[in-house]
Amino acid sequence: MNGWKLCNTVICLSLILVAYGCGSDDAAGPEDETPQVVSSTYPPDGATDVPVDVVITVTFLEDMDPASITDTTFTLSYNPLVPASVTYDAGSRTATLTPDDLLLYETAYTVRVSAEPAVPAEKGLPATTIWEWGFISIPGGAGLAALPRTGQTRVYSAGDDGSLQAGIEWPVPRFTDNGDGTITDNLTGLMWLKDADCLYHHIFNAAVNEADSLNYSPEACGCQDYTANYTDWRLPNVNELESLVHGGQAHTANWLMSQGFVNVHALYYWTSTTFAYNTWYGCVVNLWVGYVDRQEKNGYQKVWAVRGETTAPARIWKTGQTTSYAPRDDGDLQAGTDWPSPRFYPTAGNAAYLDIFTGLVWPADAGTSTIGECEGGYMTWQAALDYVACLNSREYLGCSDWRLPNRKELYSLIDHSKYNPALPQDHHFEDVQLGNYWTSTTYAYDTSRAWIVWIQYGDLSPWDKTVTAWVWPVRGGQ
């Protein structure tokens, strides 16, 4: 896993990789033989993979003087100190340190407490007890919905998707044929029917039912080579079906068939996700070229079934849709990894937000503002790449590793229960434009175009590189 670093309030901090000795759940002890005063600590000494939203505690065996436990005597540090609030509960003899912000990823921290017992002389205790221990926070993306690469490897311009290839590397092989008419995606953990055309071409509600019919009468479906007896097949939601799109291939359907699938059509396939702006429409994915679009629910589209729960390395996240419009649709099943709440945390002095779900950091200002000599506004694709390069030359918000987000990264912000904009309720971003935003991913079917995300509704479609769109840079992640 590639390590990465977050931007603190002013500057970017390099990852600090420090090896600790073997730890245990017991609190660390002082080297001398004075009576032990600390009962336990959390995290324990030497702990690794500690969450970045951790609350730190130390519990004492004896009553401590509350006045002696403050934010200057109970501290968290990676050099410098971490701003935090400190409290002491006399009933449980527990001191609690709550950091003001998320911790950095993959960073070694030291905790130090200097406290005075309430009655040291009577029990033979030292006048001041000093306790120190350490832990390492989780690697970037660990336990989150870490985003995979788009699949694009060809470079069309410096700083584009093909040159950076941000995201989790795809496993090899990407797919495993299970020998029973199913194929498992080793990237997301989801299992798909091998035959992408054995279920009937249907309108939206019937498509949901058609996928469900595989659970109780698979013999009626006539799916090629299907001999399994799974009972949790469903119509995929829009995020699940989009995960099959190969950003580097002109024809995703042909690529999927080269991976072992059969009868994948160069057409739109239904998803179980309703289009939030107009619920008479449902979301569809074009498996020929990769569009994420919407169609009237009374129209006929292809149906493909999926099953199982998403797993690492690249878990598929929930779409955000919680209202059900038909039994076993997206709002009913809500398949995917849960979003954390809150999802966005301020950083860089509230000038940027960390998406704790993906590990990406987005500027709070989504309006493509002019920053010094970096002229903002609506711009072409190449100008967008140049604009981000200019931000890096200025160390925008203290960092020089901003990039134009790829297709997966920008799409990860979309909440399919929202519109105007289609962003999560707690996003906190400012000056969000209800138009198209560039991604760094070129449209492989026609390389004169690149993918854009229409933030107003959440669509993914190609846009001529010589026309204009907004720019929202990103950093962090994998």
PDB file of C-alpha atoms in Angstrom, residues 173-448:
ATOM      1  CA  PRO A 173      -6.514 -11.543 -12.318  1.00  0.00           C
ATOM      2  CA  ARG A 174      -9.267  -8.968 -11.974  1.00  0.00           C
ATOM      3  CA  PHE A 175     -12.005 -11.625 -12.285  1.00  0.00           C
ATOM      4  CA  THR A 176     -12.348 -15.257 -11.243  1.00  0.00           C
ATOM      5  CA  ASP A 177     -14.681 -17.649 -13.075  1.00  0.00           C
ATOM      6  CA  ASN A 178     -16.293 -19.769 -10.358  1.00  0.00           C
ATOM      7  CA  GLY A 179     -17.260 -22.592 -12.750  1.00  0.00           C
ATOM      8  CA  ASP A 180     -20.971 -22.351 -11.866  1.00  0.00           C
ATOM      9  CA  GLY A 181     -22.120 -19.589 -14.176  1.00  0.00           C
ATOM     10  CA  THR A 182     -20.859 -16.818 -11.892  1.00  0.00           C
ATOM     11  CA  ILE A 183     -17.781 -14.599 -11.951  1.00  0.00           C
ATOM     12  CA  THR A 184     -16.287 -12.811  -8.928  1.00  0.00           C
ATOM     13  CA  ASP A 185     -14.722  -9.379  -9.259  1.00  0.00           C
ATOM     14  CA  ASN A 186     -11.559  -9.618  -7.156  1.00  0.00           C
ATOM     15  CA  LEU A 187     -11.368  -5.824  -6.935  1.00  0.00           C
ATOM     16  CA  THR A 188     -14.748  -5.254  -5.273  1.00  0.00           C
ATOM     17  CA  GLY A 189     -15.706  -8.720  -4.000  1.00  0.00           C
ATOM     18  CA  LEU A 190     -19.020  -8.666  -5.864  1.00  0.00           C
ATOM     19  CA  MET A 191     -20.260 -11.700  -7.799  1.00  0.00           C
ATOM     20  CA  TRP A 192     -21.910 -11.304 -11.210  1.00  0.00           C
ATOM     21  CA  LEU A 193     -23.800 -13.613 -13.501  1.00  0.00           C
ATOM     22  CA  LYS A 194     -21.433 -14.819 -16.194  1.00  0.00           C
ATOM     23  CA  ASP A 195     -24.217 -14.398 -18.768  1.00  0.00           C
ATOM     24  CA  ALA A 196     -25.138 -10.702 -19.087  1.00  0.00           C
ATOM     25  CA  ASP A 197     -28.147 -11.360 -21.347  1.00  0.00           C
ATOM     26  CA  CYS A 198     -30.154 -14.215 -19.852  1.00  0.00           C
ATOM     27  CA  LEU A 199     -32.577 -11.993 -17.947  1.00  0.00           C
ATOM     28  CA  TYR A 200     -35.365 -10.323 -19.881  1.00  0.00           C
ATOM     29  CA  HIS A 201     -35.144  -6.807 -21.287  1.00  0.00           C
ATOM     30  CA  HIS A 202     -37.564  -4.887 -19.041  1.00  0.00           C
ATOM     31  CA  ILE A 203     -38.921  -1.607 -17.748  1.00  0.00           C
ATOM     32  CA  PHE A 204     -37.497  -0.447 -14.397  1.00  0.00           C
ATOM     33  CA  ASN A 205     -39.868  -2.109 -11.888  1.00  0.00           C
ATOM     34  CA  ALA A 206     -39.955  -5.346 -13.876  1.00  0.00           C
ATOM     35  CA  ALA A 207     -36.158  -5.294 -14.099  1.00  0.00           C
ATOM     36  CA  VAL A 208     -35.910  -5.285 -10.301  1.00  0.00           C
ATOM     37  CA  ASN A 209     -38.292  -8.256 -10.189  1.00  0.00           C
ATOM     38  CA  GLU A 210     -36.454 -10.036 -12.998  1.00  0.00           C
ATOM     39  CA  ALA A 211     -33.181 -10.004 -11.057  1.00  0.00           C
ATOM     40  CA  ASP A 212     -35.052 -11.286  -8.000  1.00  0.00           C
ATOM     41  CA  SER A 213     -36.588 -14.141 -10.026  1.00  0.00           C
ATOM     42  CA  LEU A 214     -33.147 -15.714 -10.255  1.00  0.00           C
ATOM     43  CA  ASN A 215     -33.426 -16.390  -6.503  1.00  0.00           C
ATOM     44  CA  TYR A 216     -36.486 -18.638  -6.690  1.00  0.00           C
ATOM     45  CA  SER A 217     -36.716 -19.945 -10.288  1.00  0.00           C
ATOM     46  CA  PRO A 218     -33.235 -19.912 -11.823  1.00  0.00           C
ATOM     47  CA  GLU A 219     -34.171 -22.666 -14.269  1.00  0.00           C
ATOM     48  CA  ALA A 220     -36.681 -20.339 -15.947  1.00  0.00           C
ATOM     49  CA  CYS A 221     -33.967 -17.761 -16.667  1.00  0.00           C
ATOM     50  CA  GLY A 222     -31.825 -20.015 -18.841  1.00  0.00           C
ATOM     51  CA  CYS A 223     -28.569 -18.361 -17.789  1.00  0.00           C
ATOM     52  CA  GLN A 224     -25.559 -19.910 -19.493  1.00  0.00           C
ATOM     53  CA  ASP A 225     -23.706 -22.450 -17.299  1.00  0.00           C
ATOM     54  CA  TYR A 226     -25.563 -21.326 -14.155  1.00  0.00           C
ATOM     55  CA  THR A 227     -25.675 -24.224 -11.665  1.00  0.00           C
ATOM     56  CA  ALA A 228     -25.362 -22.379  -8.329  1.00  0.00           C
ATOM     57  CA  ASN A 229     -28.212 -21.893  -5.841  1.00  0.00           C
ATOM     58  CA  TYR A 230     -27.704 -18.407  -4.467  1.00  0.00           C
ATOM     59  CA  THR A 231     -30.803 -16.651  -3.147  1.00  0.00           C
ATOM     60  CA  ASP A 232     -29.561 -13.065  -2.811  1.00  0.00           C
ATOM     61  CA  TRP A 233     -29.351 -11.915  -6.433  1.00  0.00           C
ATOM     62  CA  ARG A 234     -30.375  -8.321  -7.037  1.00  0.00           C
ATOM     63  CA  LEU A 235     -30.346  -5.604  -9.639  1.00  0.00           C
ATOM     64  CA  PRO A 236     -27.067  -3.703  -9.079  1.00  0.00           C
ATOM     65  CA  ASN A 237     -27.186  -0.128  -7.860  1.00  0.00           C
ATOM     66  CA  VAL A 238     -25.533   2.544  -9.971  1.00  0.00           C
ATOM     67  CA  ASN A 239     -22.213   2.435  -8.088  1.00  0.00           C
ATOM     68  CA  GLU A 240     -21.995  -1.345  -8.386  1.00  0.00           C
ATOM     69  CA  LEU A 241     -22.624  -1.387 -12.139  1.00  0.00           C
ATOM     70  CA  GLU A 242     -20.323   1.579 -12.771  1.00  0.00           C
ATOM     71  CA  SER A 243     -17.513  -0.344 -11.047  1.00  0.00           C
ATOM     72  CA  LEU A 244     -17.297  -2.617 -14.114  1.00  0.00           C
ATOM     73  CA  VAL A 245     -16.445   0.252 -16.472  1.00  0.00           C
ATOM     74  CA  HIS A 246     -12.859   0.233 -17.753  1.00  0.00           C
ATOM     75  CA  GLY A 247     -11.712   3.828 -18.217  1.00  0.00           C
ATOM     76  CA  GLY A 248      -8.887   2.843 -20.529  1.00  0.00           C
ATOM     77  CA  GLN A 249     -10.937   0.770 -22.951  1.00  0.00           C
ATOM     78  CA  ALA A 250     -12.954   2.180 -25.851  1.00  0.00           C
ATOM     79  CA  HIS A 251     -15.467  -0.658 -25.474  1.00  0.00           C
ATOM     80  CA  THR A 252     -16.025  -1.912 -21.918  1.00  0.00           C
ATOM     81  CA  ALA A 253     -18.419  -4.653 -23.122  1.00  0.00           C
ATOM     82  CA  ASN A 254     -15.725  -6.218 -25.325  1.00  0.00           C
ATOM     83  CA  TRP A 255     -13.199  -6.011 -22.505  1.00  0.00           C
ATOM     84  CA  LEU A 256     -15.587  -7.706 -20.072  1.00  0.00           C
ATOM     85  CA  MET A 257     -16.126 -10.547 -22.526  1.00  0.00           C
ATOM     86  CA  SER A 258     -12.341 -10.906 -22.837  1.00  0.00           C
ATOM     87  CA  GLN A 259     -12.363 -11.414 -19.039  1.00  0.00           C
ATOM     88  CA  GLY A 260     -14.748 -14.389 -19.228  1.00  0.00           C
ATOM     89  CA  PHE A 261     -18.214 -12.832 -19.292  1.00  0.00           C
ATOM     90  CA  VAL A 262     -20.573 -13.678 -22.149  1.00  0.00           C
ATOM     91  CA  ASN A 263     -23.266 -11.726 -23.983  1.00  0.00           C
ATOM     92  CA  VAL A 264     -22.341  -8.305 -22.595  1.00  0.00           C
ATOM     93  CA  HIS A 265     -24.171  -5.856 -24.840  1.00  0.00           C
ATOM     94  CA  ALA A 266     -23.078  -2.441 -26.052  1.00  0.00           C
ATOM     95  CA  LEU A 267     -26.221  -0.944 -24.554  1.00  0.00           C
ATOM     96  CA  TYR A 268     -27.594   0.671 -21.413  1.00  0.00           C
ATOM     97  CA  TYR A 269     -28.275  -1.601 -18.438  1.00  0.00           C
ATOM     98  CA  TRP A 270     -30.706  -0.782 -15.668  1.00  0.00           C
ATOM     99  CA  THR A 271     -29.499  -0.105 -12.156  1.00  0.00           C
ATOM    100  CA  SER A 272     -31.735  -0.255  -9.088  1.00  0.00           C
ATOM    101  CA  THR A 273     -31.108   3.444  -8.394  1.00  0.00           C
ATOM    102  CA  THR A 274     -33.806   6.020  -9.072  1.00  0.00           C
ATOM    103  CA  PHE A 275     -32.881   9.400 -10.563  1.00  0.00           C
ATOM    104  CA  ALA A 276     -33.427  11.757  -7.627  1.00  0.00           C
ATOM    105  CA  TYR A 277     -34.361  14.881  -9.601  1.00  0.00           C
ATOM    106  CA  ASN A 278     -37.213  13.116 -11.426  1.00  0.00           C
ATOM    107  CA  THR A 279     -38.259   9.808  -9.890  1.00  0.00           C
ATOM    108  CA  TRP A 280     -40.027   8.769 -13.101  1.00  0.00           C
ATOM    109  CA  TYR A 281     -36.495   8.079 -14.327  1.00  0.00           C
ATOM    110  CA  GLY A 282     -33.990   5.436 -13.281  1.00  0.00           C
ATOM    111  CA  CYS A 283     -30.195   5.476 -13.448  1.00  0.00           C
ATOM    112  CA  VAL A 284     -28.545   3.450 -16.211  1.00  0.00           C
ATOM    113  CA  VAL A 285     -24.948   2.599 -17.162  1.00  0.00           C
ATOM    114  CA  ASN A 286     -23.816   2.179 -20.750  1.00  0.00           C
ATOM    115  CA  LEU A 287     -21.508  -0.824 -20.829  1.00  0.00           C
ATOM    116  CA  TRP A 288     -20.193   0.036 -24.267  1.00  0.00           C
ATOM    117  CA  VAL A 289     -18.494   3.343 -23.470  1.00  0.00           C
ATOM    118  CA  GLY A 290     -19.174   3.963 -19.755  1.00  0.00           C
ATOM    119  CA  TYR A 291     -21.866   6.654 -19.491  1.00  0.00           C
ATOM    120  CA  VAL A 292     -23.780   7.005 -16.211  1.00  0.00           C
ATOM    121  CA  ASP A 293     -27.112   8.435 -17.306  1.00  0.00           C
ATOM    122  CA  ARG A 294     -30.866   8.194 -16.682  1.00  0.00           C
ATOM    123  CA  GLN A 295     -33.800   6.813 -18.668  1.00  0.00           C
ATOM    124  CA  GLU A 296     -37.571   6.878 -18.246  1.00  0.00           C
ATOM    125  CA  LYS A 297     -38.647   3.931 -16.110  1.00  0.00           C
ATOM    126  CA  ASN A 298     -41.238   2.829 -18.663  1.00  0.00           C
ATOM    127  CA  GLY A 299     -38.500   2.287 -21.251  1.00  0.00           C
ATOM    128  CA  TYR A 300     -36.871  -1.085 -21.860  1.00  0.00           C
ATOM    129  CA  GLN A 301     -33.231  -1.674 -20.910  1.00  0.00           C
ATOM    130  CA  LYS A 302     -30.972  -4.666 -20.333  1.00  0.00           C
ATOM    131  CA  VAL A 303     -30.888  -6.470 -16.965  1.00  0.00           C
ATOM    132  CA  TRP A 304     -27.831  -7.997 -15.256  1.00  0.00           C
ATOM    133  CA  ALA A 305     -27.786  -9.433 -11.731  1.00  0.00           C
ATOM    134  CA  VAL A 306     -25.221  -9.121  -8.946  1.00  0.00           C
ATOM    135  CA  ARG A 307     -24.939 -10.627  -5.481  1.00  0.00           C
ATOM    136  CA  GLY A 308     -22.826 -10.602  -2.331  1.00  0.00           C
ATOM    137  CA  GLU A 309     -21.275  -7.948  -0.150  1.00  0.00           C
ATOM    138  CA  THR A 310     -18.475  -5.755  -1.362  1.00  0.00           C
ATOM    139  CA  THR A 311     -15.043  -6.362   0.176  1.00  0.00           C
ATOM    140  CA  ALA A 312     -11.506  -4.975   0.022  1.00  0.00           C
ATOM    141  CA  PRO A 313      -9.396  -3.898  -1.731  1.00  0.00           C
ATOM    142  CA  ALA A 314     -11.959  -1.484  -3.219  1.00  0.00           C
ATOM    143  CA  ARG A 315     -15.297  -1.604  -1.440  1.00  0.00           C
ATOM    144  CA  ILE A 316     -18.233  -0.139  -3.328  1.00  0.00           C
ATOM    145  CA  TRP A 317     -19.971   2.549  -1.324  1.00  0.00           C
ATOM    146  CA  LYS A 318     -23.683   3.115  -0.859  1.00  0.00           C
ATOM    147  CA  THR A 319     -25.261   5.500  -3.340  1.00  0.00           C
ATOM    148  CA  GLY A 320     -26.900   7.638  -0.640  1.00  0.00           C
ATOM    149  CA  GLN A 321     -30.403   6.674  -1.753  1.00  0.00           C
ATOM    150  CA  THR A 322     -32.661   5.698   1.169  1.00  0.00           C
ATOM    151  CA  THR A 323     -36.155   6.139  -0.316  1.00  0.00           C
ATOM    152  CA  SER A 324     -37.560   2.988  -1.938  1.00  0.00           C
ATOM    153  CA  TYR A 325     -39.584   3.237  -5.143  1.00  0.00           C
ATOM    154  CA  ALA A 326     -40.010  -0.525  -5.674  1.00  0.00           C
ATOM    155  CA  PRO A 327     -39.341  -3.629  -3.558  1.00  0.00           C
ATOM    156  CA  ARG A 328     -35.662  -4.636  -3.656  1.00  0.00           C
ATOM    157  CA  ASP A 329     -34.556  -1.450  -5.347  1.00  0.00           C
ATOM    158  CA  ASP A 330     -31.567   0.610  -4.212  1.00  0.00           C
ATOM    159  CA  GLY A 331     -33.448   2.544  -1.535  1.00  0.00           C
ATOM    160  CA  ASP A 332     -34.827  -0.713  -0.132  1.00  0.00           C
ATOM    161  CA  LEU A 333     -31.607  -2.777  -0.042  1.00  0.00           C
ATOM    162  CA  GLN A 334     -29.046   0.062   0.315  1.00  0.00           C
ATOM    163  CA  ALA A 335     -26.212  -2.236  -0.728  1.00  0.00           C
ATOM    164  CA  GLY A 336     -22.644  -1.114  -0.213  1.00  0.00           C
ATOM    165  CA  THR A 337     -20.310   0.222   2.440  1.00  0.00           C
ATOM    166  CA  ASP A 338     -21.803   2.675   4.945  1.00  0.00           C
ATOM    167  CA  TRP A 339     -20.749   6.298   4.818  1.00  0.00           C
ATOM    168  CA  PRO A 340     -19.122   7.618   8.006  1.00  0.00           C
ATOM    169  CA  SER A 341     -20.977  10.367   9.829  1.00  0.00           C
ATOM    170  CA  PRO A 342     -19.784  13.019   9.725  1.00  0.00           C
ATOM    171  CA  ARG A 343     -18.146  12.282   6.408  1.00  0.00           C
ATOM    172  CA  PHE A 344     -16.182  15.508   5.889  1.00  0.00           C
ATOM    173  CA  TYR A 345     -13.689  16.981   8.347  1.00  0.00           C
ATOM    174  CA  PRO A 346     -12.172  20.468   8.074  1.00  0.00           C
ATOM    175  CA  THR A 347      -8.450  20.798   7.545  1.00  0.00           C
ATOM    176  CA  ALA A 348      -6.032  23.492   6.356  1.00  0.00           C
ATOM    177  CA  GLY A 349      -7.694  25.996   8.665  1.00  0.00           C
ATOM    178  CA  ASN A 350     -11.160  25.127   7.327  1.00  0.00           C
ATOM    179  CA  ALA A 351      -9.990  25.897   3.770  1.00  0.00           C
ATOM    180  CA  ALA A 352     -10.241  22.227   2.763  1.00  0.00           C
ATOM    181  CA  TYR A 353     -12.178  19.135   3.783  1.00  0.00           C
ATOM    182  CA  LEU A 354     -10.960  15.591   4.236  1.00  0.00           C
ATOM    183  CA  ASP A 355     -13.453  12.998   2.997  1.00  0.00           C
ATOM    184  CA  ILE A 356     -12.845  10.375   5.675  1.00  0.00           C
ATOM    185  CA  PHE A 357     -14.640   7.838   3.491  1.00  0.00           C
ATOM    186  CA  THR A 358     -12.202   7.967   0.572  1.00  0.00           C
ATOM    187  CA  GLY A 359      -9.177   9.655   2.132  1.00  0.00           C
ATOM    188  CA  LEU A 360      -9.345  12.460  -0.440  1.00  0.00           C
ATOM    189  CA  VAL A 361      -8.911  16.130   0.443  1.00  0.00           C
ATOM    190  CA  TRP A 362     -11.009  18.709  -1.451  1.00  0.00           C
ATOM    191  CA  PRO A 363     -10.723  22.512  -1.247  1.00  0.00           C
ATOM    192  CA  ALA A 364     -13.687  24.053   0.522  1.00  0.00           C
ATOM    193  CA  ASP A 365     -13.958  26.481  -2.408  1.00  0.00           C
ATOM    194  CA  ALA A 366     -15.455  24.523  -5.320  1.00  0.00           C
ATOM    195  CA  GLY A 367     -15.850  27.582  -7.535  1.00  0.00           C
ATOM    196  CA  THR A 368     -12.554  27.429  -9.489  1.00  0.00           C
ATOM    197  CA  SER A 369     -11.421  30.717  -8.003  1.00  0.00           C
ATOM    198  CA  THR A 370      -8.472  32.759  -9.222  1.00  0.00           C
ATOM    199  CA  ILE A 371      -5.549  32.125  -6.866  1.00  0.00           C
ATOM    200  CA  GLY A 372      -2.765  34.634  -7.436  1.00  0.00           C
ATOM    201  CA  GLU A 373      -1.605  34.229 -11.020  1.00  0.00           C
ATOM    202  CA  CYS A 374      -3.665  31.009 -11.380  1.00  0.00           C
ATOM    203  CA  GLU A 375      -6.664  32.281 -13.304  1.00  0.00           C
ATOM    204  CA  GLY A 376      -9.884  30.499 -12.453  1.00  0.00           C
ATOM    205  CA  GLY A 377     -13.309  30.243 -14.036  1.00  0.00           C
ATOM    206  CA  TYR A 378     -14.801  28.042 -16.751  1.00  0.00           C
ATOM    207  CA  MET A 379     -11.958  26.529 -18.833  1.00  0.00           C
ATOM    208  CA  THR A 380     -10.927  23.867 -21.334  1.00  0.00           C
ATOM    209  CA  TRP A 381      -9.543  20.486 -20.299  1.00  0.00           C
ATOM    210  CA  GLN A 382      -5.916  21.393 -20.954  1.00  0.00           C
ATOM    211  CA  ALA A 383      -6.386  24.711 -19.159  1.00  0.00           C
ATOM    212  CA  ALA A 384      -7.785  22.753 -16.207  1.00  0.00           C
ATOM    213  CA  LEU A 385      -4.607  20.654 -16.006  1.00  0.00           C
ATOM    214  CA  ASP A 386      -2.520  23.827 -16.289  1.00  0.00           C
ATOM    215  CA  TYR A 387      -4.591  25.530 -13.573  1.00  0.00           C
ATOM    216  CA  VAL A 388      -3.886  22.679 -11.135  1.00  0.00           C
ATOM    217  CA  ALA A 389      -0.182  22.764 -12.025  1.00  0.00           C
ATOM    218  CA  CYS A 390      -0.220  26.485 -11.255  1.00  0.00           C
ATOM    219  CA  LEU A 391      -1.827  25.814  -7.849  1.00  0.00           C
ATOM    220  CA  ASN A 392       0.980  23.375  -7.071  1.00  0.00           C
ATOM    221  CA  SER A 393       3.618  25.933  -8.018  1.00  0.00           C
ATOM    222  CA  ARG A 394       2.049  28.281  -5.455  1.00  0.00           C
ATOM    223  CA  GLU A 395       1.707  25.497  -2.835  1.00  0.00           C
ATOM    224  CA  TYR A 396      -2.019  26.121  -2.628  1.00  0.00           C
ATOM    225  CA  LEU A 397      -3.215  25.626   0.969  1.00  0.00           C
ATOM    226  CA  GLY A 398       0.351  24.636   1.816  1.00  0.00           C
ATOM    227  CA  CYS A 399       0.472  21.670  -0.565  1.00  0.00           C
ATOM    228  CA  SER A 400       2.032  20.968  -3.952  1.00  0.00           C
ATOM    229  CA  ASP A 401       0.436  17.607  -4.768  1.00  0.00           C
ATOM    230  CA  TRP A 402      -2.984  18.734  -6.032  1.00  0.00           C
ATOM    231  CA  ARG A 403      -4.305  17.022  -9.142  1.00  0.00           C
ATOM    232  CA  LEU A 404      -7.310  17.131 -11.424  1.00  0.00           C
ATOM    233  CA  PRO A 405      -9.510  14.313 -10.036  1.00  0.00           C
ATOM    234  CA  ASN A 406      -9.978  11.242 -12.178  1.00  0.00           C
ATOM    235  CA  ARG A 407     -13.369   9.814 -13.084  1.00  0.00           C
ATOM    236  CA  LYS A 408     -13.640   7.640  -9.963  1.00  0.00           C
ATOM    237  CA  GLU A 409     -12.508  10.365  -7.571  1.00  0.00           C
ATOM    238  CA  LEU A 410     -14.922  13.083  -8.658  1.00  0.00           C
ATOM    239  CA  TYR A 411     -17.821  10.635  -8.997  1.00  0.00           C
ATOM    240  CA  SER A 412     -17.198   9.445  -5.410  1.00  0.00           C
ATOM    241  CA  LEU A 413     -18.695  12.728  -4.142  1.00  0.00           C
ATOM    242  CA  ILE A 414     -22.076  12.066  -5.732  1.00  0.00           C
ATOM    243  CA  ASP A 415     -25.065  11.405  -3.481  1.00  0.00           C
ATOM    244  CA  HIS A 416     -27.819   9.849  -5.581  1.00  0.00           C
ATOM    245  CA  SER A 417     -30.512  10.985  -3.184  1.00  0.00           C
ATOM    246  CA  LYS A 418     -29.686  14.654  -3.829  1.00  0.00           C
ATOM    247  CA  TYR A 419     -29.643  17.168  -6.660  1.00  0.00           C
ATOM    248  CA  ASN A 420     -28.882  20.878  -7.072  1.00  0.00           C
ATOM    249  CA  PRO A 421     -26.162  19.784  -6.192  1.00  0.00           C
ATOM    250  CA  ALA A 422     -25.950  15.985  -6.008  1.00  0.00           C
ATOM    251  CA  LEU A 423     -23.606  16.108  -3.003  1.00  0.00           C
ATOM    252  CA  PRO A 424     -23.966  14.659   0.509  1.00  0.00           C
ATOM    253  CA  GLN A 425     -26.023  16.742   2.929  1.00  0.00           C
ATOM    254  CA  ASP A 426     -23.048  17.464   5.207  1.00  0.00           C
ATOM    255  CA  HIS A 427     -20.595  18.444   2.473  1.00  0.00           C
ATOM    256  CA  HIS A 428     -19.880  22.046   3.717  1.00  0.00           C
ATOM    257  CA  PHE A 429     -18.325  23.032   0.351  1.00  0.00           C
ATOM    258  CA  GLU A 430     -18.773  26.577  -0.900  1.00  0.00           C
ATOM    259  CA  ASP A 431     -19.554  28.030  -4.331  1.00  0.00           C
ATOM    260  CA  VAL A 432     -20.446  24.639  -5.820  1.00  0.00           C
ATOM    261  CA  GLN A 433     -21.372  25.154  -9.474  1.00  0.00           C
ATOM    262  CA  LEU A 434     -24.457  23.383 -10.845  1.00  0.00           C
ATOM    263  CA  GLY A 435     -22.649  22.457 -14.020  1.00  0.00           C
ATOM    264  CA  ASN A 436     -19.953  20.212 -15.407  1.00  0.00           C
ATOM    265  CA  TYR A 437     -16.620  19.616 -13.681  1.00  0.00           C
ATOM    266  CA  TRP A 438     -13.628  18.198 -15.513  1.00  0.00           C
ATOM    267  CA  THR A 439     -11.998  14.908 -14.627  1.00  0.00           C
ATOM    268  CA  SER A 440      -8.468  13.969 -15.681  1.00  0.00           C
ATOM    269  CA  THR A 441      -9.755  10.832 -17.456  1.00  0.00           C
ATOM    270  CA  THR A 442      -9.848  10.905 -21.249  1.00  0.00           C
ATOM    271  CA  TYR A 443     -12.828   9.323 -23.007  1.00  0.00           C
ATOM    272  CA  ALA A 444     -11.165   6.271 -24.547  1.00  0.00           C
ATOM    273  CA  TYR A 445     -13.783   5.867 -27.307  1.00  0.00           C
ATOM    274  CA  ASP A 446     -13.025   9.372 -28.619  1.00  0.00           C
ATOM    275  CA  THR A 447      -9.832  10.835 -27.169  1.00  0.00           C
ATOM    276  CA  SER A 448     -10.760  14.365 -28.222  1.00  0.00           C
TER     277      SER A 448
END
